[in-house]
Coordinates of C-alpha atoms and ligand atoms in Angstrom, one line a residue:
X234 CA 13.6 -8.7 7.3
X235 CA 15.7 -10.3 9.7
X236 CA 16.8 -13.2 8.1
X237 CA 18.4 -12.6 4.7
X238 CA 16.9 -9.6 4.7
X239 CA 18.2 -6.6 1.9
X240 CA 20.0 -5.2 5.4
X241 CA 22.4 -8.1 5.0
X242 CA 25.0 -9.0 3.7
X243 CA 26.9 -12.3 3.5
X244 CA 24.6 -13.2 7.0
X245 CA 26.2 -9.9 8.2
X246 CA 24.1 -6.4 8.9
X247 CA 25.1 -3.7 6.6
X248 CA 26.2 -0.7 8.5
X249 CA 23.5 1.7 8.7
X250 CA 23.0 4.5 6.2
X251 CA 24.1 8.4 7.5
X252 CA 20.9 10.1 9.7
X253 CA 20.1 12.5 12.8
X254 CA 17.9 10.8 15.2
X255 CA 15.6 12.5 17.1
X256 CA 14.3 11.4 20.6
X257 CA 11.3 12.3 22.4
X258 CA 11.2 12.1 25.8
X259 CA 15.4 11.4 26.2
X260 CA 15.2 12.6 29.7
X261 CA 12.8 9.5 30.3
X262 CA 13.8 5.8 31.6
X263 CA 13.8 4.4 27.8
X264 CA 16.3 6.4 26.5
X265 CA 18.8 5.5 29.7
X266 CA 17.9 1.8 29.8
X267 CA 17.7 0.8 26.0
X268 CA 17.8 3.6 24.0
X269 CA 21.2 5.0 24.8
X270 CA 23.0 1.2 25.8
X271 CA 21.7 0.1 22.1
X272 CA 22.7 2.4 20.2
X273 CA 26.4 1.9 22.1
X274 CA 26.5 -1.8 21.1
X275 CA 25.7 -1.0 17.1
X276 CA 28.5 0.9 17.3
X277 CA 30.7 -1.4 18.8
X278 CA 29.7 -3.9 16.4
X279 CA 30.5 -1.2 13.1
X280 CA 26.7 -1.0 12.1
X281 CA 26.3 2.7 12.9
X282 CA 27.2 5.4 10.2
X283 CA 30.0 7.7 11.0
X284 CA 27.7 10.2 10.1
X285 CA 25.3 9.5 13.1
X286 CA 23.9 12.0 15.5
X287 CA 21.2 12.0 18.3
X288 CA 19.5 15.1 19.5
X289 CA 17.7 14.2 22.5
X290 CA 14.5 16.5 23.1
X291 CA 12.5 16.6 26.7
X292 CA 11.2 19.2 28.8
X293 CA 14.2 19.3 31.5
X294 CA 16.4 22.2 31.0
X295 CA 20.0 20.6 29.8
X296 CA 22.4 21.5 27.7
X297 CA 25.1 19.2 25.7
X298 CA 27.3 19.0 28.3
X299 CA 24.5 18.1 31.1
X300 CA 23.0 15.6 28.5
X301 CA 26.2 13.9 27.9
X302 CA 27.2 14.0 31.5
X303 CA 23.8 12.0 33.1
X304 CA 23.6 9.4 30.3
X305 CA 27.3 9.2 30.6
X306 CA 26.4 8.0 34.2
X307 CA 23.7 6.0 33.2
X308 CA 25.2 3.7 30.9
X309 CA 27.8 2.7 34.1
X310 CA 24.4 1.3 35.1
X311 CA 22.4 0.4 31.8
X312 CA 24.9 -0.9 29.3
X313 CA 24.4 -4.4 28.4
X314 CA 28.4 -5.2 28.7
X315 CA 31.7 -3.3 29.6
X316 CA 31.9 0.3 27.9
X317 CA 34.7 1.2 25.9
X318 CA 36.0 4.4 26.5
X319 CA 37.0 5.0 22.8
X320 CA 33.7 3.7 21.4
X321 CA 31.4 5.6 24.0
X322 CA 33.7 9.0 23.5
X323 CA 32.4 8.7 19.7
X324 CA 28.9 8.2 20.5
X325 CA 29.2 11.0 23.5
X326 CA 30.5 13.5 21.3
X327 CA 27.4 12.8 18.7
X328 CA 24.5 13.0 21.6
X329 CA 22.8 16.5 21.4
X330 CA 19.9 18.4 23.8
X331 CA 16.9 20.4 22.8
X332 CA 14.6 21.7 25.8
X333 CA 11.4 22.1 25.3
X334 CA 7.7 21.5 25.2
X335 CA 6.3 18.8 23.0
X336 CA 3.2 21.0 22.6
X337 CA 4.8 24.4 21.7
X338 CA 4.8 25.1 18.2
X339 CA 8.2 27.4 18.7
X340 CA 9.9 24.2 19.7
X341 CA 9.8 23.1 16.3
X342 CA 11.3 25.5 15.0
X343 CA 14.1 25.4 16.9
X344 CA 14.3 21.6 16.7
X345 CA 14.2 21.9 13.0
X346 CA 17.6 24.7 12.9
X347 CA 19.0 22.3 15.1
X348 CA 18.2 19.5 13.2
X349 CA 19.7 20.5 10.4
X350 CA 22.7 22.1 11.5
X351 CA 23.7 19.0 13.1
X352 CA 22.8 17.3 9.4
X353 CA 25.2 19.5 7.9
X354 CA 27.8 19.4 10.8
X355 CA 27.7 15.4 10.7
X356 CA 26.9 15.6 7.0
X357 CA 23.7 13.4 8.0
X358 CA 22.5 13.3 4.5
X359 CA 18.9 14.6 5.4
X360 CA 18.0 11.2 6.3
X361 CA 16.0 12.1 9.7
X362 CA 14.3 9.5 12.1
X363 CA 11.8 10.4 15.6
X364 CA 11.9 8.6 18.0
X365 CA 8.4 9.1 20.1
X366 CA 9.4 7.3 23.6
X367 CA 6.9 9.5 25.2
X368 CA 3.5 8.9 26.7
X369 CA 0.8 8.2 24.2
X370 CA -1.2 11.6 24.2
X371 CA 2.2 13.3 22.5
X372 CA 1.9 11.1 19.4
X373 CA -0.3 12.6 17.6
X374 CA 0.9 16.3 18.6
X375 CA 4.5 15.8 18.1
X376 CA 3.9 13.9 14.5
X377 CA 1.8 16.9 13.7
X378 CA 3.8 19.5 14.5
X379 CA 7.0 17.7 12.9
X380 CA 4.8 17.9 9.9
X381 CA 4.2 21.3 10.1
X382 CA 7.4 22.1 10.7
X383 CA 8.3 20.4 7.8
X384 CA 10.4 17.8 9.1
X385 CA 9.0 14.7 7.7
X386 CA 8.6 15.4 3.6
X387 CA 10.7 13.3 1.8
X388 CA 12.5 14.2 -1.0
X389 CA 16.0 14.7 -3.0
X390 CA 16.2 10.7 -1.8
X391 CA 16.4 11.5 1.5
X392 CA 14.2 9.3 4.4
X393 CA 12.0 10.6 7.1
X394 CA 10.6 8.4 9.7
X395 CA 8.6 8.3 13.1
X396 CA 8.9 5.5 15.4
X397 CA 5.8 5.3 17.6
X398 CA 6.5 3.3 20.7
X399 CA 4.0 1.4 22.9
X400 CA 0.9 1.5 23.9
X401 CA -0.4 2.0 20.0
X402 CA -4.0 2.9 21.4
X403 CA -6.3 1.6 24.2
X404 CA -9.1 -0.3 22.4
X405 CA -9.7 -0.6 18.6
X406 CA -11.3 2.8 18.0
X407 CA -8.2 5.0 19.7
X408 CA -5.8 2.8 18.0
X409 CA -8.1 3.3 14.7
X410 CA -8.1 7.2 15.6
X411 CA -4.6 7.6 16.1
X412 CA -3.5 5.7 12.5
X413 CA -5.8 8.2 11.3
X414 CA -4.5 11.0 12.4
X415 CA -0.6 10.3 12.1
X416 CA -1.4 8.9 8.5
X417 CA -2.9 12.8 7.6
X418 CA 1.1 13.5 8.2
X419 CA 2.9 10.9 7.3
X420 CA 2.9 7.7 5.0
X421 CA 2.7 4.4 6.2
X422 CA 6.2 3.2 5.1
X423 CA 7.4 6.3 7.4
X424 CA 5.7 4.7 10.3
X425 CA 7.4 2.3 12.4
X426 CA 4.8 1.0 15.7
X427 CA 7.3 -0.9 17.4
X428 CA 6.6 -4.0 19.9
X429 CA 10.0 -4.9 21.4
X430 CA 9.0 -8.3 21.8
X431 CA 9.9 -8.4 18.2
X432 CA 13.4 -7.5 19.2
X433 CA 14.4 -10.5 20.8
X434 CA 16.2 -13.3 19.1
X435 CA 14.5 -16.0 20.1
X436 CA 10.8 -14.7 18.5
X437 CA 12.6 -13.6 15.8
X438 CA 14.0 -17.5 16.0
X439 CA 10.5 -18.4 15.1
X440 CA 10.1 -18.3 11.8
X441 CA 13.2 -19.8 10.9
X442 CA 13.0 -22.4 13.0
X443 CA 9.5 -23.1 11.4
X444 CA 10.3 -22.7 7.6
X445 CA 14.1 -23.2 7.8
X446 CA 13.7 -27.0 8.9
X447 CA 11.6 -29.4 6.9
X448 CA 10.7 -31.6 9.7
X449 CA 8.4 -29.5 11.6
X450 CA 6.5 -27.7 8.7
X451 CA 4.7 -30.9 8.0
X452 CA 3.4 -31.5 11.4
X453 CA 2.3 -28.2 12.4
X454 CA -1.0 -28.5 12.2
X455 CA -4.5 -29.5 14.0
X456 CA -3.9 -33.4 12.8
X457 CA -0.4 -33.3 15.1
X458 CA -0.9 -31.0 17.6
X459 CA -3.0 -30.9 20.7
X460 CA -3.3 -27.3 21.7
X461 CA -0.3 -24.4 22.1
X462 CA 0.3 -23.5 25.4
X463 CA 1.8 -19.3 25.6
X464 CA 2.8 -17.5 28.6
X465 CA 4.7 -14.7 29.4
X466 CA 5.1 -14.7 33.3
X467 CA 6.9 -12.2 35.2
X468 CA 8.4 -12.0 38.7
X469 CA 8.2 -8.2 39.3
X470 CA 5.0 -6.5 40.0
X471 CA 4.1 -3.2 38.6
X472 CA 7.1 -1.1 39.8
X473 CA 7.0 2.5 39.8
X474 CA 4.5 2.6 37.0
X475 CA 1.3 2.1 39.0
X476 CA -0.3 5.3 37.4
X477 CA 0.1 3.4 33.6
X478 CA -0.8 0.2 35.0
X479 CA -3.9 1.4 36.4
X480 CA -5.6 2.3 32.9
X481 CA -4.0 -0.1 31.2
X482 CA -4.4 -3.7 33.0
X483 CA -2.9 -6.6 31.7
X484 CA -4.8 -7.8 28.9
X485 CA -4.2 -4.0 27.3
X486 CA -0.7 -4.4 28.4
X487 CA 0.5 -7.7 27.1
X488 CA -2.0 -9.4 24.9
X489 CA -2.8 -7.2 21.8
X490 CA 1.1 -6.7 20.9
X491 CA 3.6 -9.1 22.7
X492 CA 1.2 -12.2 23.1
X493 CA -0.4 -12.4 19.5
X494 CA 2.6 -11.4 17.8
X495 CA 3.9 -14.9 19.5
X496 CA 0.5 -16.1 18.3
X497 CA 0.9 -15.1 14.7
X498 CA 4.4 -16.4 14.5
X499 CA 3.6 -19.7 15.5
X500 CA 0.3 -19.7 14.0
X501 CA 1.0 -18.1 10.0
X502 CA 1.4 -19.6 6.4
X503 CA 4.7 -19.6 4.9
X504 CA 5.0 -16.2 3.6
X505 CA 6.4 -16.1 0.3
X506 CA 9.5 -13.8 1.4
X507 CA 11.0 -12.3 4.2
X508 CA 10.1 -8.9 2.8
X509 CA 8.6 -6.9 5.0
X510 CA 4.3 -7.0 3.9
X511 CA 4.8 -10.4 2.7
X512 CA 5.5 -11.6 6.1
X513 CA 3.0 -8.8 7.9
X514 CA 0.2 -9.9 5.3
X515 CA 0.6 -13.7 6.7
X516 CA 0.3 -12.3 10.8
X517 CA -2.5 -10.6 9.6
X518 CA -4.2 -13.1 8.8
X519 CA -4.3 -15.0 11.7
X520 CA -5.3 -12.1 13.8
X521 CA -8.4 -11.7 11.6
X522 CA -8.8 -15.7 11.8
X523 CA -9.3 -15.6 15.4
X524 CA -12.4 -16.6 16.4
X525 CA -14.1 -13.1 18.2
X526 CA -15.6 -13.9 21.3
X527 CA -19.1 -13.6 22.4
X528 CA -19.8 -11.4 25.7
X529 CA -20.8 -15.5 27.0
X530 CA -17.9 -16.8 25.7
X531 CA -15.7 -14.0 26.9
X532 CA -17.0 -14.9 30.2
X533 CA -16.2 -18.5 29.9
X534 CA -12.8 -18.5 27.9
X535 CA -10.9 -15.8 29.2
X536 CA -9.8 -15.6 33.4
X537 CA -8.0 -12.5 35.1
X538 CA -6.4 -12.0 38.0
X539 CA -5.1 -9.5 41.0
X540 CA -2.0 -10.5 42.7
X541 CA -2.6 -10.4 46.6
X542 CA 0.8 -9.7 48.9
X543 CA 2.7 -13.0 48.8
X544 CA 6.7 -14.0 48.9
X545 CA 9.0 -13.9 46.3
X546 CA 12.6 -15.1 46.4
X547 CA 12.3 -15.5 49.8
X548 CA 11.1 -11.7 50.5
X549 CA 7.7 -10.5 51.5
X550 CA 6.5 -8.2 48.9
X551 CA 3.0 -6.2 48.9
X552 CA -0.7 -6.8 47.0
X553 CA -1.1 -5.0 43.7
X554 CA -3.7 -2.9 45.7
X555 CA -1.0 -1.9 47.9
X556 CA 1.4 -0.5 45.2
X557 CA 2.3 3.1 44.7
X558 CA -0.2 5.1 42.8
X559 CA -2.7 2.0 42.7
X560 CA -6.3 2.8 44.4
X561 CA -6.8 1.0 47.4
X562 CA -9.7 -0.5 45.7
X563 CA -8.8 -1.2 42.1
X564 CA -10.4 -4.1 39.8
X565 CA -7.5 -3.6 37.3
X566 CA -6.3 -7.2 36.5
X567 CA -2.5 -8.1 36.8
X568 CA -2.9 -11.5 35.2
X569 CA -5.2 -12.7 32.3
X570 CA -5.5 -16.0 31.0
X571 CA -7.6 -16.7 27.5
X572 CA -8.1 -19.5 25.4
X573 CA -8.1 -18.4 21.2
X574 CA -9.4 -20.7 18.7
X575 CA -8.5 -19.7 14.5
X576 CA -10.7 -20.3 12.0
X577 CA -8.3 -21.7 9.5
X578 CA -7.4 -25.2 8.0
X579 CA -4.5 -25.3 9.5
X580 CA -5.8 -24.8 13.3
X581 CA -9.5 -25.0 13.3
X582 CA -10.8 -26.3 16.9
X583 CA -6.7 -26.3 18.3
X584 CA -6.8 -23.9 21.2
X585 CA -4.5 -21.4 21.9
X586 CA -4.2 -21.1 25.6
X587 CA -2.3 -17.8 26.3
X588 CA -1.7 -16.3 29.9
X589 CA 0.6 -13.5 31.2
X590 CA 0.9 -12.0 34.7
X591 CA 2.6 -10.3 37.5
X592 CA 4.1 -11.1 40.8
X593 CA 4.0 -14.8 39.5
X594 CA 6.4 -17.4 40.2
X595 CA 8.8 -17.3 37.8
X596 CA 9.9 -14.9 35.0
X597 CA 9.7 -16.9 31.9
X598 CA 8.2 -17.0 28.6
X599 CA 7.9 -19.5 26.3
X600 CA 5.7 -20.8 23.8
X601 CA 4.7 -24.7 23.7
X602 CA 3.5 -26.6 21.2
X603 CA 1.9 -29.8 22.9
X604 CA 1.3 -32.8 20.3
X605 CA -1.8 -35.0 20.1
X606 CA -1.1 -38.2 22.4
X607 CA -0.1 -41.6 20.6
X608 CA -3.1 -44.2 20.0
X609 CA -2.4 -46.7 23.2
X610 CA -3.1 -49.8 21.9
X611 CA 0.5 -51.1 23.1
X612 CA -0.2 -49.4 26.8
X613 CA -3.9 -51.0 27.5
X614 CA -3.2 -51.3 31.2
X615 CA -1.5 -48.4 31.4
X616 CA -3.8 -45.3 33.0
X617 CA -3.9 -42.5 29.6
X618 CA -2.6 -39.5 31.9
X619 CA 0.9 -41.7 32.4
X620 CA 1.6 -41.4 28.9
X621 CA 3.9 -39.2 28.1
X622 CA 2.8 -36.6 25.7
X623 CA 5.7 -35.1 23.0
X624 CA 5.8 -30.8 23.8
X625 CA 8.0 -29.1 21.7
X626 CA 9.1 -25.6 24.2
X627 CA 10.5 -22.2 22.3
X628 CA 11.9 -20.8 25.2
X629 CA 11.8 -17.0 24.7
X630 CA 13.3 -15.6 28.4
X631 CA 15.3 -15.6 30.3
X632 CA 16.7 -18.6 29.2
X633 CA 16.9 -18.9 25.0
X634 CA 16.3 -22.3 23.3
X635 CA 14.6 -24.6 22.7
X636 CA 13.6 -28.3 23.8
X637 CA 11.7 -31.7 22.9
X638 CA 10.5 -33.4 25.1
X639 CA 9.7 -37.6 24.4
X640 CA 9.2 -40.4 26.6
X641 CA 12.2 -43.1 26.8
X642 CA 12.4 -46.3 28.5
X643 CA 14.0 -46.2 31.7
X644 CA 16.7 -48.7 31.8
X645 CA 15.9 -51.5 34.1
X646 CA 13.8 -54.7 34.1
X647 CA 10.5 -53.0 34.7
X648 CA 8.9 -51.1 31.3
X649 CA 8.6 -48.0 32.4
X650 CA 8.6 -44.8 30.3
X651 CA 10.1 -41.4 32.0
X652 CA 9.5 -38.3 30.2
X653 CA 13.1 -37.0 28.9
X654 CA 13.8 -33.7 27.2
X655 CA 16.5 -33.0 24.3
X656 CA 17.1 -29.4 24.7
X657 CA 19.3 -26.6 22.8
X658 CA 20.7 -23.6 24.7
X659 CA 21.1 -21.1 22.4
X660 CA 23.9 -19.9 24.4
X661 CA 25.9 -22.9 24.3
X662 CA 25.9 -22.8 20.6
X663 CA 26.2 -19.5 19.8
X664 CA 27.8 -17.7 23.0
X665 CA 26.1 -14.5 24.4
X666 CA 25.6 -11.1 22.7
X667 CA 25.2 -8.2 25.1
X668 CA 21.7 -7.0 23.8
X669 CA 19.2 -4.5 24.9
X670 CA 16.8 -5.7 22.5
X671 CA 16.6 -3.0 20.7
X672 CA 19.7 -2.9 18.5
X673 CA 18.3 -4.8 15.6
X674 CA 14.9 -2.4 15.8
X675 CA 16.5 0.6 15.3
X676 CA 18.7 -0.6 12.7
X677 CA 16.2 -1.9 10.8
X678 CA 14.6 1.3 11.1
X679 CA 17.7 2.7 9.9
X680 CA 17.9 0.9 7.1
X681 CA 14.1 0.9 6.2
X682 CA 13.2 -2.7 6.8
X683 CA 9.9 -2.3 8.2
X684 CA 8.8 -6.2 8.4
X685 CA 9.2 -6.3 12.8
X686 CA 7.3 -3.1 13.3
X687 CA 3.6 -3.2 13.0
X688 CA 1.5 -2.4 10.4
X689 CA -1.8 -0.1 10.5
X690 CA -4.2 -3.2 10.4
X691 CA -2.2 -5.5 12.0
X692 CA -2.4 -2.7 15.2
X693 CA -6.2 -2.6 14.1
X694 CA -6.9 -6.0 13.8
X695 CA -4.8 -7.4 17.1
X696 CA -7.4 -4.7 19.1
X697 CA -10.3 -6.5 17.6
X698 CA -9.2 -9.8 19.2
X699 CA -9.4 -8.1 22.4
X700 CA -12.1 -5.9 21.8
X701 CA -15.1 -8.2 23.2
X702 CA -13.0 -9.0 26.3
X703 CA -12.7 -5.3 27.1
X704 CA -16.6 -4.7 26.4
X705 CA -17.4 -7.8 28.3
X706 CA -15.7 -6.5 31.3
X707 CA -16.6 -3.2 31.4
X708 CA -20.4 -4.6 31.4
X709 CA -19.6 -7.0 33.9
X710 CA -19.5 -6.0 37.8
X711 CA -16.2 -5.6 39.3
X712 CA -14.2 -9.0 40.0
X713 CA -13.6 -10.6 43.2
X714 CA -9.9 -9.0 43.9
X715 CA -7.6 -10.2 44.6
X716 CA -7.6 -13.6 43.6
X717 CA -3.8 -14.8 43.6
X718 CA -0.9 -14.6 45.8
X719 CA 2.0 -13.1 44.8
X720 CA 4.6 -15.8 44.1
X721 CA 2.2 -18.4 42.5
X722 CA 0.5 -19.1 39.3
X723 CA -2.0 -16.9 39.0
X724 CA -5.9 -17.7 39.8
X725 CA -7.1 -20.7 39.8
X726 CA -10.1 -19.7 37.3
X727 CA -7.1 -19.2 35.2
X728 CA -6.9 -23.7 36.0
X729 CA -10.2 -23.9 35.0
X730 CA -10.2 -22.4 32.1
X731 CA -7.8 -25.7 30.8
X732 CA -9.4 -27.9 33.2
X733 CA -12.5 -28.2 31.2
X734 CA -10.6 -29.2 28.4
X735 CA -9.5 -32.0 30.1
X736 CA -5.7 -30.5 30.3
X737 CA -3.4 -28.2 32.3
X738 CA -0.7 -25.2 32.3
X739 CA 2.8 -26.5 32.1
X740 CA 6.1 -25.1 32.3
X741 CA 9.3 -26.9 31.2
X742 CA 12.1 -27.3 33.1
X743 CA 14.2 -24.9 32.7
X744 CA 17.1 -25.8 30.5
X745 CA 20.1 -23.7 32.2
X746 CA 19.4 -25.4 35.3
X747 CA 18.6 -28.8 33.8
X748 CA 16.1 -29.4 35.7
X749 CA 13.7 -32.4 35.3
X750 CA 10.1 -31.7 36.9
X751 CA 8.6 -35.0 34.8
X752 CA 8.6 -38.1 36.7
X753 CA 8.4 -41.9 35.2
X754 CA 5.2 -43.7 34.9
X755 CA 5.6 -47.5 34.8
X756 CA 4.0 -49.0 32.0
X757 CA 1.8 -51.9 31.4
X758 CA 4.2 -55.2 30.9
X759 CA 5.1 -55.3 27.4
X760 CA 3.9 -57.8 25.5
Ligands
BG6_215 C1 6.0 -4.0 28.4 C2 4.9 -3.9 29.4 O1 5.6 -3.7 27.1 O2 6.6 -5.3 28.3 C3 5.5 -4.3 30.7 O3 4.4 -2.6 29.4 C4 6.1 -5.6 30.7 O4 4.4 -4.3 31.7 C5 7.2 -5.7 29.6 O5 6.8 -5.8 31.9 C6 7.7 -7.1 29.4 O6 8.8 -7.1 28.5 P1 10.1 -7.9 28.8 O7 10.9 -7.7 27.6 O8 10.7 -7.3 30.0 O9 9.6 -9.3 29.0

């Protein structure tokens, strides 16, 4: 993977072997936003093949010339930093259209003539990768017919792969159905799920900042910590994809890929490489080391939430209800709050409080790892909720780092302990890469490194964790929406579901602004 992964050389990426890929759905908002601006920045930084091309393939009626033209436009809008006209000419003159119907089985053929005259044109290699950035009922049809076509049989040392984008299924039996069926066509090292979460550098951060140090290894475990504290909160609210968001909710949404691959990360063994099943073995296990809920405790551990209108930024903005394509009447949830427990030595009885929502009052996502409290025999008089508590914060977005936070004396007569926090930036030390996120995902995918793309029973076995949420709900009548404003934290069942435990949800300061939301607590006179 990642880090000293076969990909690498001297901590540099190798550039990426000769291939044709192959989008589906190009005409879409994927391919414009992070596709296309992605691809630009691996070439600008060398790690695309000279012998690259991308046929794009959607139903609008294009050719070359129109293709190149609108994303041409588009990345005046998308790309992540100032485009070089020299460096975009070379990827422009590589980009390729196909229109068609993902369900016509004529399309295929004509994909596959194009396919490989553009091979043999860019001498490609027969090294061919899909790209499925379509909605979910074309996976199964498109990797069929690609395998009928005879597009993805590998052999003379050449590669085939499908990338299956988001959402993998929408409960365990269709995500079970659909590895079943693209598994009749292709293998699973051809298969590459993807969860872009897994692109950013900060979660990738993880696991080196876990087993790369050997002072936090020791005390990552039930004995030294309190309880782990995820959220993923967002400012926006469900956009122009109302119709989606509808069947899909937020627990479907965020928690079965993004939030319990943060979970895993934080929560696995050492694997024994960074090769690609060695470290996907190790996630696995976590997710099957969740505890599964009962419908009673699904009722009691788990909170969800409808954002009501409400202010953001200053600016009025409308109720989830009120969105386009939304029913006037839904019960989808924008917010969802669960507490996990694992069933291993490491974390038996630590919770894992996880939360994620829309409309809320920040965008930010971080993961906290709150330690247990020290004994207070030195701070008798002094009430237990002033002590300060030590919270170690992996800030994922929008700002990258990471801080400690541990309480100091505050200089002065009085004893009095304020909470301060020791924070890195990643940009400070290390500057700022124009990313889309998806650079290092489709280079890996390039190169065949497989370890942040999902395996088949990791997809399985993340759907189970969620599975007795989902059935709880559906046998449960509809919720009181909605239950939050827009612009706040969420519910405040979501409170409750930490209050019981005796603690609450915190967010760190945020550590490009610097600023400090802890106050000082005077302490009992030393002695
Ligand atoms: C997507 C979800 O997978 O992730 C969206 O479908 C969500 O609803 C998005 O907004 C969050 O990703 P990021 O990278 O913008 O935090």
């Amino acid at each position: 993977m990642t880090p000293m992964a076969a990909n690498e050389k001297n901590g540099r990426l190798n550039t990426a072997p000769p291939c044709v890929m192959v989008i589906f759905g190009a005409a879409g908002d994927l391919t414009k936003r992070k596709l296309i601006p992605a691809l630009y920045n691996l070439k600008v930084s060398n790690l695309l093949s000279d012998n690259f091309a991308v046929i794009g393939v959607a139903r609008a009626e294009l050719n070359d010339e129109e293709f190149r033209r609108r994303l041409s436009d588009d990345m005046r809008e998308f790309a992540t930093a100032e485009v070089n006209s020299g460096e975009w000419q070379w990827l422009e003159e590589r980009l390729y259209y196909l229109s068609g119907d993902f369900n016509d089985g004529q399309m295929y053929a004509r994909l596959k003539a194009l396919v490989e005259k553009t091979d043999q044109e860019r001498n490609a290699q027969g090294n061919y990768f899909f790209y499925l950035a379509t909605a979910p009922e074309f996976f199964t049809p498109v990797v069929r017919q690609l395998g009928r076509a005879g597009l993805t049989r590998e052999e003379n040392h050449h590669w085939r792969r499908a990338v299956i984008e988001k959402p993998f299924g929408r409960d365990l039996e269709s995500a079970q159905k659909l590895n079943r069926d693209i598994k009749r066509v292709l293998k699973e090292h051809q298969i590459y799920r993807i969860d872009h979460y897994l692109g950013k550098e900060t979660v990738q951060n993880i696991l080196i900042f876990r087993f790369g140090n050997g002072i936090f290894e020791p005390i990552w475990n039930r004995r030294y910590i309190d309880c782990v504290q995820i959220t993923a909160a967002e400012k926006v609210g469900v956009e122009e994809r109302g119709g989606y968001y509808e069947s899909a909710g937020a627990l479907r949404d965020m928690v079965p890929n993004h939030l319990l691959q943060l979970v895993t990360l934080t929560a696995m063994e050492p694997p024994i490489s960074f090769e690609a099943d060695a470290v996907r073995d190790e996630q696995t296990k976590i997710l099957h080391a969740i505890q599964r809920l009962s419908p009673d405790e699904a009722a009691k551990r788990v909170a969800r939430g409808q954002y009501d209108a409400g202010e953001i930024d200053g600016e009025k903005v409308p109720a989830y209800r009120s969105e386009p394509n939304v029913a006037p009447d839904s019960s989808t949830e924008t917010f969802v709050a669960l507490k996990l427990l694992i069933d291993n030595w490491r974390w038996a009885d630590i919770p894992f409080y996880l939360r994620t929502g829309k409309r809320l009052a920040a965008r930010d996502t971080e993961i906290a790892i709150q330690f247990k409290r020290a004994p207070f025999v030195l701070f008798r008089e002094t009430s237990v909720e002033q002590l300060t508590t030590n919270r170690l914060v992996l800030h994922i977005q929008p700002d990258e780092g990471i801080s400690l936070r541990f309480g100091a004396k505050v200089p002065g007569s009085v004893m009095s302990i304020g909470a301060v926090d020791m924070d890195f930036d990643y940009e400070d030390y290390f500057g700022n890469t124009p990313s889309t996120g998806y650079e290092r995902l489709l280079h890996d995918c390039m190169v065949g490194d497989a370890t942040l793309f999902q395996r088949a029973d990791q997809v399985e076995a993340g759907w189970s964790v969620v599975a007795p949420i989902q059935a709880a709900w559906s046998a449960a009548p509809p919720p009181a929406f909605p239950n939050y404003k827009a612009g706040s934290w969420g519910p405040k069942v979501a409170d409750d579901l930490l209050g019981c435990d005796d603690t609450q949800w915190e967010i760190t300061h945020d550590i490009t602004t610097k600023k400090r939301p802890h106050g000082n607590h005077e302490l009992a006179p030393a002695r």
